[in-house]
PDB file of C-alpha atoms in Angstrom:
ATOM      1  CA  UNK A   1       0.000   0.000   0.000  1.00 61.00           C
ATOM      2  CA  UNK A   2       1.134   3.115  -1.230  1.00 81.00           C
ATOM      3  CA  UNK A   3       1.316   6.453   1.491  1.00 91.00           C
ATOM      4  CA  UNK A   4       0.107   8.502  -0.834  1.00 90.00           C
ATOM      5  CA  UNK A   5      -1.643   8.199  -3.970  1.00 84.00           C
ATOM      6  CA  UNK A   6      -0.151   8.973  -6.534  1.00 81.00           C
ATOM      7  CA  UNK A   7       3.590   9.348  -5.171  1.00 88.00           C
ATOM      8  CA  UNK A   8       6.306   6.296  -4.532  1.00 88.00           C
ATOM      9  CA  UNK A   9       7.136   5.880  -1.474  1.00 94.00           C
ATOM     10  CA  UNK A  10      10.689   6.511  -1.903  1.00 94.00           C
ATOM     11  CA  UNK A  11       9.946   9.657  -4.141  1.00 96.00           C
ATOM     12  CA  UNK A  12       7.928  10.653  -1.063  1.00 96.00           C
ATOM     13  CA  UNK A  13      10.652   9.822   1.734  1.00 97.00           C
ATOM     14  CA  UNK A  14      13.214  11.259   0.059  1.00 97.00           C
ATOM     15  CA  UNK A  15      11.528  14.693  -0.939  1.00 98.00           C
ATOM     16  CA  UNK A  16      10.531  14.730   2.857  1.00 98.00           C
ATOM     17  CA  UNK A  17      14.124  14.222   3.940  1.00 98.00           C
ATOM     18  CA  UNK A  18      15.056  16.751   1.590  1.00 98.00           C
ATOM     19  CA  UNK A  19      12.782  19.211   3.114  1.00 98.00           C
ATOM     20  CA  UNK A  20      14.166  18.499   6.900  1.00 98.00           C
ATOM     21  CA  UNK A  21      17.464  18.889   5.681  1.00 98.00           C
ATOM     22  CA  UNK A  22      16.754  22.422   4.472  1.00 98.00           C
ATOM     23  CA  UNK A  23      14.882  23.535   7.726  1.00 97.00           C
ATOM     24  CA  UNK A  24      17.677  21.917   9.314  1.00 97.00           C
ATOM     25  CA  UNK A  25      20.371  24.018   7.981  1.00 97.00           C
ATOM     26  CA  UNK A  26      18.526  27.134   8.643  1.00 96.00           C
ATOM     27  CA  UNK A  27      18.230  26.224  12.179  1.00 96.00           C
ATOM     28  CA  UNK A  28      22.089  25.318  12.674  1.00 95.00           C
ATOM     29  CA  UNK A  29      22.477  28.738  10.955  1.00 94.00           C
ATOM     30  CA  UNK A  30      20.398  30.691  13.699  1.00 93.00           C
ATOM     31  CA  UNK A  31      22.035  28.054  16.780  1.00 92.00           C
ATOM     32  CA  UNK A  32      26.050  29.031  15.854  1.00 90.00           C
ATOM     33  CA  UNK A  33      25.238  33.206  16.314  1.00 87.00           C
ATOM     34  CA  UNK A  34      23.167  35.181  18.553  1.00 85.00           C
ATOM     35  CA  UNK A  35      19.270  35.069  18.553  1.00 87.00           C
ATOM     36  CA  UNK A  36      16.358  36.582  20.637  1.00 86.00           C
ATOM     37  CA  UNK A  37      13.705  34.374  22.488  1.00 87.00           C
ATOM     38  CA  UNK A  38      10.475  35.581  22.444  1.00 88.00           C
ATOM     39  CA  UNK A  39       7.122  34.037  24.150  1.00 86.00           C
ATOM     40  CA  UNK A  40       4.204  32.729  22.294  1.00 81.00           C
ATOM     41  CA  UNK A  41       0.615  33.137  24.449  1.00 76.00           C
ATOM     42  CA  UNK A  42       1.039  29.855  25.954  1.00 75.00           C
ATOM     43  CA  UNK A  43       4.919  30.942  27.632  1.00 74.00           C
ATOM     44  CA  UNK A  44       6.587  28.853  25.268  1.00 82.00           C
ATOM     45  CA  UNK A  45       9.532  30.188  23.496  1.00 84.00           C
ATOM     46  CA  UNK A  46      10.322  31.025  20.122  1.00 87.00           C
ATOM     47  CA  UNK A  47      12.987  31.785  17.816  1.00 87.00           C
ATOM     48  CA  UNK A  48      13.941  32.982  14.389  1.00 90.00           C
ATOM     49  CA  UNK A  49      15.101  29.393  14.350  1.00 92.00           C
ATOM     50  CA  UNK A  50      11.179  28.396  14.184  1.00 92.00           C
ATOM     51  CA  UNK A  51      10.223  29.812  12.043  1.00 93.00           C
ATOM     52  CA  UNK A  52      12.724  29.695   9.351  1.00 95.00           C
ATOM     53  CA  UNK A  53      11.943  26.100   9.617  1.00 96.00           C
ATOM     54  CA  UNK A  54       8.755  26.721   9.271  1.00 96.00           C
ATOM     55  CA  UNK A  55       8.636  28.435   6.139  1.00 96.00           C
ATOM     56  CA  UNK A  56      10.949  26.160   4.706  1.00 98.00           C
ATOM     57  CA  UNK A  57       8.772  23.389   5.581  1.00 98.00           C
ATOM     58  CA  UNK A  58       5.968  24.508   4.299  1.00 98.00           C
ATOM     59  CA  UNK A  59       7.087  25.994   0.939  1.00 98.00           C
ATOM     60  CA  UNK A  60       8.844  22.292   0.611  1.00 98.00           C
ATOM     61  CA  UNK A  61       5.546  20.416   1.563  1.00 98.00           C
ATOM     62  CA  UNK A  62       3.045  22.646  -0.544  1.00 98.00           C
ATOM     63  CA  UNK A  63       5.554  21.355  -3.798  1.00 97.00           C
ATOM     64  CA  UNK A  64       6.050  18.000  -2.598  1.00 97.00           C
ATOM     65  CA  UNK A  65       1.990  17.225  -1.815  1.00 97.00           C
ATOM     66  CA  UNK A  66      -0.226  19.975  -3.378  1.00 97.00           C
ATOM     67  CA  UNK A  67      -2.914  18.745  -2.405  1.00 96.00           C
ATOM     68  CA  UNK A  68      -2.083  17.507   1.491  1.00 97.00           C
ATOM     69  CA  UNK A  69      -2.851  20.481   4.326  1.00 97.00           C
ATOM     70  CA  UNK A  70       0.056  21.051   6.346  1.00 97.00           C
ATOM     71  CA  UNK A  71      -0.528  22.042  10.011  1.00 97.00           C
ATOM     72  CA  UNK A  72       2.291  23.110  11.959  1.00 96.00           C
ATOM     73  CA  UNK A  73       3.216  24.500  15.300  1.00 93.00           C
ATOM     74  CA  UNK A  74       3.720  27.983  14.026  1.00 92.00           C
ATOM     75  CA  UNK A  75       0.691  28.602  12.117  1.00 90.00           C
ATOM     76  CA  UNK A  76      -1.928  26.116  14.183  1.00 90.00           C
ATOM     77  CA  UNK A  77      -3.493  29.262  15.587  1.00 88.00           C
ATOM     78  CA  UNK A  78      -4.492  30.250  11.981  1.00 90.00           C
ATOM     79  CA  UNK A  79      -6.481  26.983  11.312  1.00 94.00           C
ATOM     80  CA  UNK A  80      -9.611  26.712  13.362  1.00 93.00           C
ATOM     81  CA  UNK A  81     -10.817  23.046  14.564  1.00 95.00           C
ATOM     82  CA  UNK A  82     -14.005  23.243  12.099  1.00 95.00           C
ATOM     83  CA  UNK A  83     -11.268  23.721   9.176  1.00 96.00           C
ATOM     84  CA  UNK A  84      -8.779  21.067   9.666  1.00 96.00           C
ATOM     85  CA  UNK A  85     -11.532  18.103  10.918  1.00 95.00           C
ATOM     86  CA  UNK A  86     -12.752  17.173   7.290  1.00 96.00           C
ATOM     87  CA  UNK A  87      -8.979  16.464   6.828  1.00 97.00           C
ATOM     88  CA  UNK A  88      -8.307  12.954   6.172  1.00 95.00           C
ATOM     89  CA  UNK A  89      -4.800  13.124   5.315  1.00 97.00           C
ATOM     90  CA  UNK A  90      -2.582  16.114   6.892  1.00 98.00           C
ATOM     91  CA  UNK A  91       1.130  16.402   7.237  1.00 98.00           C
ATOM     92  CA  UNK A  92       1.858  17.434  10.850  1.00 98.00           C
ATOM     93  CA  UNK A  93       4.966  19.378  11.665  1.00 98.00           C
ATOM     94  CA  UNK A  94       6.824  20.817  14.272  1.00 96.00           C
ATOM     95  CA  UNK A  95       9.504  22.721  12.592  1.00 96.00           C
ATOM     96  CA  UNK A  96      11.902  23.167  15.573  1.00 95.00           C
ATOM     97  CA  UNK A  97      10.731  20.081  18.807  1.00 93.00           C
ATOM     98  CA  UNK A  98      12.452  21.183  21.763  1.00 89.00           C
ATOM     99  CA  UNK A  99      13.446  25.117  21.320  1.00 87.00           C
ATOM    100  CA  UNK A 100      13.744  25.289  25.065  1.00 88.00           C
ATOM    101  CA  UNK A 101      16.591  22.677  24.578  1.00 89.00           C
ATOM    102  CA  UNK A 102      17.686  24.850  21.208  1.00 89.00           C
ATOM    103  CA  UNK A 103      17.995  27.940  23.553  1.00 89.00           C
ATOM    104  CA  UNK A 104      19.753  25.539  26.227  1.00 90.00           C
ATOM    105  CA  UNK A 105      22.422  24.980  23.249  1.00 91.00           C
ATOM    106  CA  UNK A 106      22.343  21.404  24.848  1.00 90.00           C
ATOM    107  CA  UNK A 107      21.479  20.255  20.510  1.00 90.00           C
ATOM    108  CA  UNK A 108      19.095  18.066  22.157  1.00 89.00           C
ATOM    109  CA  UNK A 109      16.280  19.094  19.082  1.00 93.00           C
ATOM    110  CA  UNK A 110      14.664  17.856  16.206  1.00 95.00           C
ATOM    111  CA  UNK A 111      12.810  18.839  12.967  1.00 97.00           C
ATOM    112  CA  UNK A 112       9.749  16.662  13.098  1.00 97.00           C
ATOM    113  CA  UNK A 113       7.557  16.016  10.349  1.00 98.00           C
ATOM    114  CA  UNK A 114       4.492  13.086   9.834  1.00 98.00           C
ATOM    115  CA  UNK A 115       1.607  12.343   7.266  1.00 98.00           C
ATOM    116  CA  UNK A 116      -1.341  11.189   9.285  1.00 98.00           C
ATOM    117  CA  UNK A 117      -3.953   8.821   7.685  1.00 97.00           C
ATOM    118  CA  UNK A 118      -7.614   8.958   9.287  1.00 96.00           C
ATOM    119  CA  UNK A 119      -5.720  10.266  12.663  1.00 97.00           C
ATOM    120  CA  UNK A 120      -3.108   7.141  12.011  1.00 97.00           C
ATOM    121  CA  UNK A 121       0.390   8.510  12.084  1.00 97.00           C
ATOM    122  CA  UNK A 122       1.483   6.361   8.811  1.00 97.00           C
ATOM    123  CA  UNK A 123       4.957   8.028   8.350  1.00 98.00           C
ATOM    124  CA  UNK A 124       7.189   9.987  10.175  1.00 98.00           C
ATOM    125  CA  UNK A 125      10.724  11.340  10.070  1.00 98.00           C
ATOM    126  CA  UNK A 126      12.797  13.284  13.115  1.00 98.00           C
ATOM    127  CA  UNK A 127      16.095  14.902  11.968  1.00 98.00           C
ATOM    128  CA  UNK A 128      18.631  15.928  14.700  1.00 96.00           C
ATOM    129  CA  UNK A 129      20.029  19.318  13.573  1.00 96.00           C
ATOM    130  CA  UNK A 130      23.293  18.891  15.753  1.00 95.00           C
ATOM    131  CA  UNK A 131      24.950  15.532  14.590  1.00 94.00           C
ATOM    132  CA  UNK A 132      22.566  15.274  11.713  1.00 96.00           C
ATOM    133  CA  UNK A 133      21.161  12.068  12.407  1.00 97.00           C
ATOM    134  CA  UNK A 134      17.781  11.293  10.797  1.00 98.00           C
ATOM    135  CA  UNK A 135      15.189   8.977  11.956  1.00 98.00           C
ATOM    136  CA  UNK A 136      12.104   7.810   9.447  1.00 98.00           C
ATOM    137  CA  UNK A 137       9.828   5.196   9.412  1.00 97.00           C
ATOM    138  CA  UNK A 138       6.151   4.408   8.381  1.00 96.00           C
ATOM    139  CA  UNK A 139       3.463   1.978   7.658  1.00 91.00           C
ATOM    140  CA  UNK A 140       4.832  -1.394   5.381  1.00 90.00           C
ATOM    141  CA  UNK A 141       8.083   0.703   5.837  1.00 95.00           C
ATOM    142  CA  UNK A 142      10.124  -0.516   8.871  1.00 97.00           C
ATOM    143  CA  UNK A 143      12.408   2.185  10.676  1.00 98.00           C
ATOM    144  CA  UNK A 144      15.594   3.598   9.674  1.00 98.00           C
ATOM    145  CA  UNK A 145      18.532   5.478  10.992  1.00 98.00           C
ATOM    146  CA  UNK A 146      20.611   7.486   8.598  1.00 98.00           C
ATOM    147  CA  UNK A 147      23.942   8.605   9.283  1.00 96.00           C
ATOM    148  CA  UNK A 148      25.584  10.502   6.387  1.00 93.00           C
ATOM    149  CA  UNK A 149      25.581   7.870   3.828  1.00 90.00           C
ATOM    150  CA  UNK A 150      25.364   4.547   6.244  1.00 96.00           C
ATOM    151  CA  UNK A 151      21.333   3.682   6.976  1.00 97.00           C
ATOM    152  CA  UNK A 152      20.526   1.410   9.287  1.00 97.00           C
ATOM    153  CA  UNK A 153      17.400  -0.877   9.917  1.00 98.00           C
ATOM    154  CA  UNK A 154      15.861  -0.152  13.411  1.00 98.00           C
ATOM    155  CA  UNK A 155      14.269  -2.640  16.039  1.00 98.00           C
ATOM    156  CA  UNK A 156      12.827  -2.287  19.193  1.00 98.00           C
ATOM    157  CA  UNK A 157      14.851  -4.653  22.184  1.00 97.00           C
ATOM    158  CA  UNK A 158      12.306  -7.439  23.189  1.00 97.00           C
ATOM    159  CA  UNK A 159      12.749  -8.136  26.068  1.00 94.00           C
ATOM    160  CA  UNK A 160      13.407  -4.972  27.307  1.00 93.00           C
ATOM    161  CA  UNK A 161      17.306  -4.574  28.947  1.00 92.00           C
ATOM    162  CA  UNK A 162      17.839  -4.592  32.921  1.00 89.00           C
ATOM    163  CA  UNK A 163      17.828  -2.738  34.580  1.00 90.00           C
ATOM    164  CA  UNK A 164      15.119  -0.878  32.690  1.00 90.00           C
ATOM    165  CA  UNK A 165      16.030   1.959  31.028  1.00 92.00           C
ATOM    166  CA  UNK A 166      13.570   4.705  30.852  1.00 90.00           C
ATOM    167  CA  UNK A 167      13.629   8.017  29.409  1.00 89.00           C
ATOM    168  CA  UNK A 168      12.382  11.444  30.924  1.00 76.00           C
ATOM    169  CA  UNK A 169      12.059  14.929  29.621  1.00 69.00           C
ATOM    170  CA  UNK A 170      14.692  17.275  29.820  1.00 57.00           C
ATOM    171  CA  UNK A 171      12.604  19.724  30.681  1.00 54.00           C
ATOM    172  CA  UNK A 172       9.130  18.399  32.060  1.00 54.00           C
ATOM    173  CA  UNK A 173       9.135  16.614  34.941  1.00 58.00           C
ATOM    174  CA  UNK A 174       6.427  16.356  37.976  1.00 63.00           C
ATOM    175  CA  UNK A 175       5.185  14.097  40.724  1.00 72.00           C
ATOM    176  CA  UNK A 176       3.271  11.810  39.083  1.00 77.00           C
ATOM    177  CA  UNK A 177       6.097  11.073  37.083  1.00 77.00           C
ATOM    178  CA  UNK A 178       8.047  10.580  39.965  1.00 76.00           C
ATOM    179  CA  UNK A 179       5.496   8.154  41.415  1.00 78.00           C
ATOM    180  CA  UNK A 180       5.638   5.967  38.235  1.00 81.00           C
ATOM    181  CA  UNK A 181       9.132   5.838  38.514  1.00 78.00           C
ATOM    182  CA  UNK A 182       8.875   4.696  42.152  1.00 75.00           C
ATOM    183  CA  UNK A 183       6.459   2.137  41.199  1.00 76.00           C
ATOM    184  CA  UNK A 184       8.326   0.608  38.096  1.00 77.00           C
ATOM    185  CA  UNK A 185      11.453   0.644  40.363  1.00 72.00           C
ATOM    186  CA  UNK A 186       9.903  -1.402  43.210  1.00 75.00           C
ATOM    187  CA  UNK A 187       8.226  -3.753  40.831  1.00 71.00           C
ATOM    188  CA  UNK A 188      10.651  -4.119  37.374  1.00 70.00           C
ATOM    189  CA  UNK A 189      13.238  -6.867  37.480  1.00 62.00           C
ATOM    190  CA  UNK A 190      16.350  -5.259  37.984  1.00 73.00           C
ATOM    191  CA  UNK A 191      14.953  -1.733  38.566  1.00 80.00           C
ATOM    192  CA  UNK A 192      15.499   1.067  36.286  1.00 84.00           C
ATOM    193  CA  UNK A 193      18.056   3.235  34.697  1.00 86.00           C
ATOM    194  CA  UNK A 194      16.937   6.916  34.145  1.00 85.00           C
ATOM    195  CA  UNK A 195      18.123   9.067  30.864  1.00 85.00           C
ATOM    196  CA  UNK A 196      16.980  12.883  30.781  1.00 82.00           C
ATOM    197  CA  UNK A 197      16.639  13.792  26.515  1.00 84.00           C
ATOM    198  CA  UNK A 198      14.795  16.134  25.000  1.00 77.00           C
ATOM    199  CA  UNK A 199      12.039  16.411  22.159  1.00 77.00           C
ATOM    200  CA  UNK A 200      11.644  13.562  19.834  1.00 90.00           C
ATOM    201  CA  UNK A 201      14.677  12.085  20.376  1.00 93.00           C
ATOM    202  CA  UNK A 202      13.279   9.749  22.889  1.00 94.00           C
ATOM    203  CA  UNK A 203      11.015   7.852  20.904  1.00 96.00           C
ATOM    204  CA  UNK A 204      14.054   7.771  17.910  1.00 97.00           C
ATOM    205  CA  UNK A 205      16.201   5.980  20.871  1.00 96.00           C
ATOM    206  CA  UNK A 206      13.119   3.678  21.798  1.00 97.00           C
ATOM    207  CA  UNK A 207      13.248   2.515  17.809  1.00 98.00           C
ATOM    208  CA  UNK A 208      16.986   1.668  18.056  1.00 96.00           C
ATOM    209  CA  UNK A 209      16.927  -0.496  20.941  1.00 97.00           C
ATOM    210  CA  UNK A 210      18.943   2.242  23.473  1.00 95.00           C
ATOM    211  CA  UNK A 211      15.697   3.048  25.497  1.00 96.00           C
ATOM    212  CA  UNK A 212      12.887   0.849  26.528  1.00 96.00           C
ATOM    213  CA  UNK A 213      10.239   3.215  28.045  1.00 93.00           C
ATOM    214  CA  UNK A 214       8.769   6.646  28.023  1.00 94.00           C
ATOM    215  CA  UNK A 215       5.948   7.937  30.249  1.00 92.00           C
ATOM    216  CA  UNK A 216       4.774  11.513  29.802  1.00 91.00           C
ATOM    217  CA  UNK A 217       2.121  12.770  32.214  1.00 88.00           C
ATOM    218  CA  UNK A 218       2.228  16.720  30.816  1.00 83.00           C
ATOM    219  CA  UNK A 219       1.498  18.937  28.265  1.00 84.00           C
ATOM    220  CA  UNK A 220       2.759  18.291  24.741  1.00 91.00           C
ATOM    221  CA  UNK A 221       1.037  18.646  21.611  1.00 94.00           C
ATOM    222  CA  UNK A 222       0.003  16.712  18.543  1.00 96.00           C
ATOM    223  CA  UNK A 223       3.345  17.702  16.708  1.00 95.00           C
ATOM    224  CA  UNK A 224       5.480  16.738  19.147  1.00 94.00           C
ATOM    225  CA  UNK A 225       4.561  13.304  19.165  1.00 96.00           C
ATOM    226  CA  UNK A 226       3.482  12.147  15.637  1.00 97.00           C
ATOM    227  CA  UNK A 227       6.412  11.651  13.836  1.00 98.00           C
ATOM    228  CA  UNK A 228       8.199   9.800  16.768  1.00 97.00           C
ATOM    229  CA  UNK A 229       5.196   7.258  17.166  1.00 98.00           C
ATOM    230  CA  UNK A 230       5.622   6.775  13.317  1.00 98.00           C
ATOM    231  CA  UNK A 231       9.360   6.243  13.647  1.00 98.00           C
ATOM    232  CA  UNK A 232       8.470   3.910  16.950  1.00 98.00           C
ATOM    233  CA  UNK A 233       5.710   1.985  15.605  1.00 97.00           C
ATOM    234  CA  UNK A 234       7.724   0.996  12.697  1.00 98.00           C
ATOM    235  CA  UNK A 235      10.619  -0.635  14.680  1.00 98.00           C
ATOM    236  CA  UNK A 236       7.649  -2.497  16.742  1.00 97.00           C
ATOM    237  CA  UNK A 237       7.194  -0.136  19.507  1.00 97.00           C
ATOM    238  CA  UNK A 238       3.962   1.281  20.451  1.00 96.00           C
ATOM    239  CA  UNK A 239       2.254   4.581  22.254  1.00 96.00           C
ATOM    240  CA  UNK A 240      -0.332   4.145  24.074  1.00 94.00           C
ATOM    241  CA  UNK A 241      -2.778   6.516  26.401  1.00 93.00           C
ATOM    242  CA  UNK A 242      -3.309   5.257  29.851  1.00 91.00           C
ATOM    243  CA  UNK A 243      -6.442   3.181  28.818  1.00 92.00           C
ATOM    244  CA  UNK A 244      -4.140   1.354  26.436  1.00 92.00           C
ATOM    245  CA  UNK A 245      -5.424   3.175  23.833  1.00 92.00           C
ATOM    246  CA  UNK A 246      -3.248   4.158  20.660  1.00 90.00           C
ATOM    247  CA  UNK A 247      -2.719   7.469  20.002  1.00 91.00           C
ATOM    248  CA  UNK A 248      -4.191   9.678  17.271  1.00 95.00           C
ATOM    249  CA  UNK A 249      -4.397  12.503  15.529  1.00 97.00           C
ATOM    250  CA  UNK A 250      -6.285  15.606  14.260  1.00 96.00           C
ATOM    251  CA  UNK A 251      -9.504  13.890  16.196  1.00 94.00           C
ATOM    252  CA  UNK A 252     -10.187  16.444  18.765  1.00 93.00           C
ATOM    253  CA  UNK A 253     -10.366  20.043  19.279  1.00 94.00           C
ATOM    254  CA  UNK A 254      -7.969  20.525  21.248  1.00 93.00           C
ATOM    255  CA  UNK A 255      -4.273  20.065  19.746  1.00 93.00           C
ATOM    256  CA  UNK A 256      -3.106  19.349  23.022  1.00 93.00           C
ATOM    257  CA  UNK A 257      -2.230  15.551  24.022  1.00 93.00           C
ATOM    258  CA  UNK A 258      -3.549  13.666  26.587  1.00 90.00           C
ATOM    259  CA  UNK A 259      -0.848  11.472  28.715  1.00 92.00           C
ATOM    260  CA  UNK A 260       0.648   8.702  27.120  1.00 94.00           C
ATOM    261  CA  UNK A 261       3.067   5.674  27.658  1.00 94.00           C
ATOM    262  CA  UNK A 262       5.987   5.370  24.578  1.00 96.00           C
ATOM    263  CA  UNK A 263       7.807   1.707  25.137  1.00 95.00           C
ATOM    264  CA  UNK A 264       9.800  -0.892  23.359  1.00 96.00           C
ATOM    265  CA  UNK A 265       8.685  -4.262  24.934  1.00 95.00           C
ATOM    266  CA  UNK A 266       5.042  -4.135  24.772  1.00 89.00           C
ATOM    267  CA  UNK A 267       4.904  -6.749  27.300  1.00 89.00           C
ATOM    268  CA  UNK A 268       5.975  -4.138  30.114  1.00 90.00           C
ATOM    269  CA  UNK A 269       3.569  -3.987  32.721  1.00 90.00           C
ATOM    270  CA  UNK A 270       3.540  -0.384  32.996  1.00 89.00           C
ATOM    271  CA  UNK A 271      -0.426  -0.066  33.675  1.00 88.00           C
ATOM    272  CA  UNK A 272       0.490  -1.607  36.769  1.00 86.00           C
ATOM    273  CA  UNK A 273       3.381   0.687  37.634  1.00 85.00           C
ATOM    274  CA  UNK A 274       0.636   3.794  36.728  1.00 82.00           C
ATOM    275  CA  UNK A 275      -2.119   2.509  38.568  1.00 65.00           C
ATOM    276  CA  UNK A 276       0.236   1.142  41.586  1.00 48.00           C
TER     277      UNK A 276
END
């Protein structure tokens, strides 16, 4: 089955790489000098960075797939709910995940980009500006790192390592988090190992069998999580809400995600750890 009608897959992975690439370079370009931060409504920053990126991504995408709507972080407050609903096929972007970690200069950020099929994340791609390492993956696809010239085929780690080794956010992190932690430590065979990354780079380390679990109980939004679930479903991880529910997309009014569970081993019992 082909992603998009009309396109081969390759043609379409390739032009979306391209694309990343470009929004990339503009970023590294604003990260080596001196920028401003300003805040959006919601407190969160923003750079030139962002929307350079943006642009870029956008201009890329509207050449690439005419006829697919692109919604992105920077111009979601321009597209009402009653709009974008009818949309059975979107590309959702977030041009710069993880500009806290961008003004940081820590190079823990990603240009994220996903095509989302009747809310299903079917293909995704996360490109580390710093280190350039590029993470796709998709539906019928399997998952991929790329490294310069040297790809290489991803896969979860079932069983998942010991001790456990669990990712947190860089910079999100609360008592209900810490409470799942407690639990899965008490209760997971050699307890866990804790690694602080930001954006989508946790789900991309998931996919290549370095991480085995992410829990997120805090804000994040659609674009921050699409293209990593695409990347992570692909090397035979999953993301589930706390009902065990995949994830989806563009199905609600709100942008804004709900808490969810990103893991390797899908044999984890990490409703127990939550509910514990």
């Amino acid at each position: 089955m082909s992603l998009l009608p009309g396109i081969a897959d390759r043609d379409l992975i390739e032009g979306a790489i391209a694309i990343a690439r470009a929004a990339s370079d503009a970023i590294v370009q604003v990260y080596d000098g001196e920028f401003a931060v300003e805040r959006k409504a919601d407190a969160s920053p923003v750079t030139a960075a962002d929307m350079a990126a943006h642009h870029i991504i956008l201009d890329g995408l509207a050449k690439l797939t005419p006829d697919v709507p692109v919604l992105s972080e920077e111009s979601a407050d321009e597209i009402d709910f009653e709009r974008r609903s009818p949309w059975q096929r979107l590309w959702l972007v977030d041009p710069l995940d993880g500009t806290r970690e961008f003004v940081k200069r820590n190079g823990e950020f990603s240009v994220n980009l996903a095509l989302i099929e009747n809310g299903v994340s079917v293909f995704g791609l996360v490109l580390a500006p710093v280190g350039g390492a590029l993470w796709y993956g998709g539906r019928d696809l399997g998952a991929f790192r790329r490294d310069g010239e040297r790809e290489t085929a991803l896969r979860v780690q079932v069983p998942a390592a010991q001790p456990l080794r669990v990712a947190a956010s860089r910079s999100h992190h609360n008592s209900r988090i810490e409470g799942f932690m407690v639990n899965a430590h008490r209760e997971a065979l050699g307890g866990i190992a804790m690694l602080s990354l930001g954006s989508s780079l946790k789900f991309c380390r998931i996919a290549e069998g370095q991480l085995d679990l992410y829990p997120r109980f805090g804000p994040t939004s659609e674009w921050d999580t699409a293209a990593g679930q695409a990347v992570l479903e692909a090397a035979g991880g999953a993301v589930f809400d706390p009902q065990g529910r995949p994830f989806r997309y563009n199905q609600r009014r709100s942008i804004l995600n709900g808490d969810f569970i990103a893991l390797g081993d899908a044999g984890l019992p990490w409703r127990e750890w939550l509910d514990g």
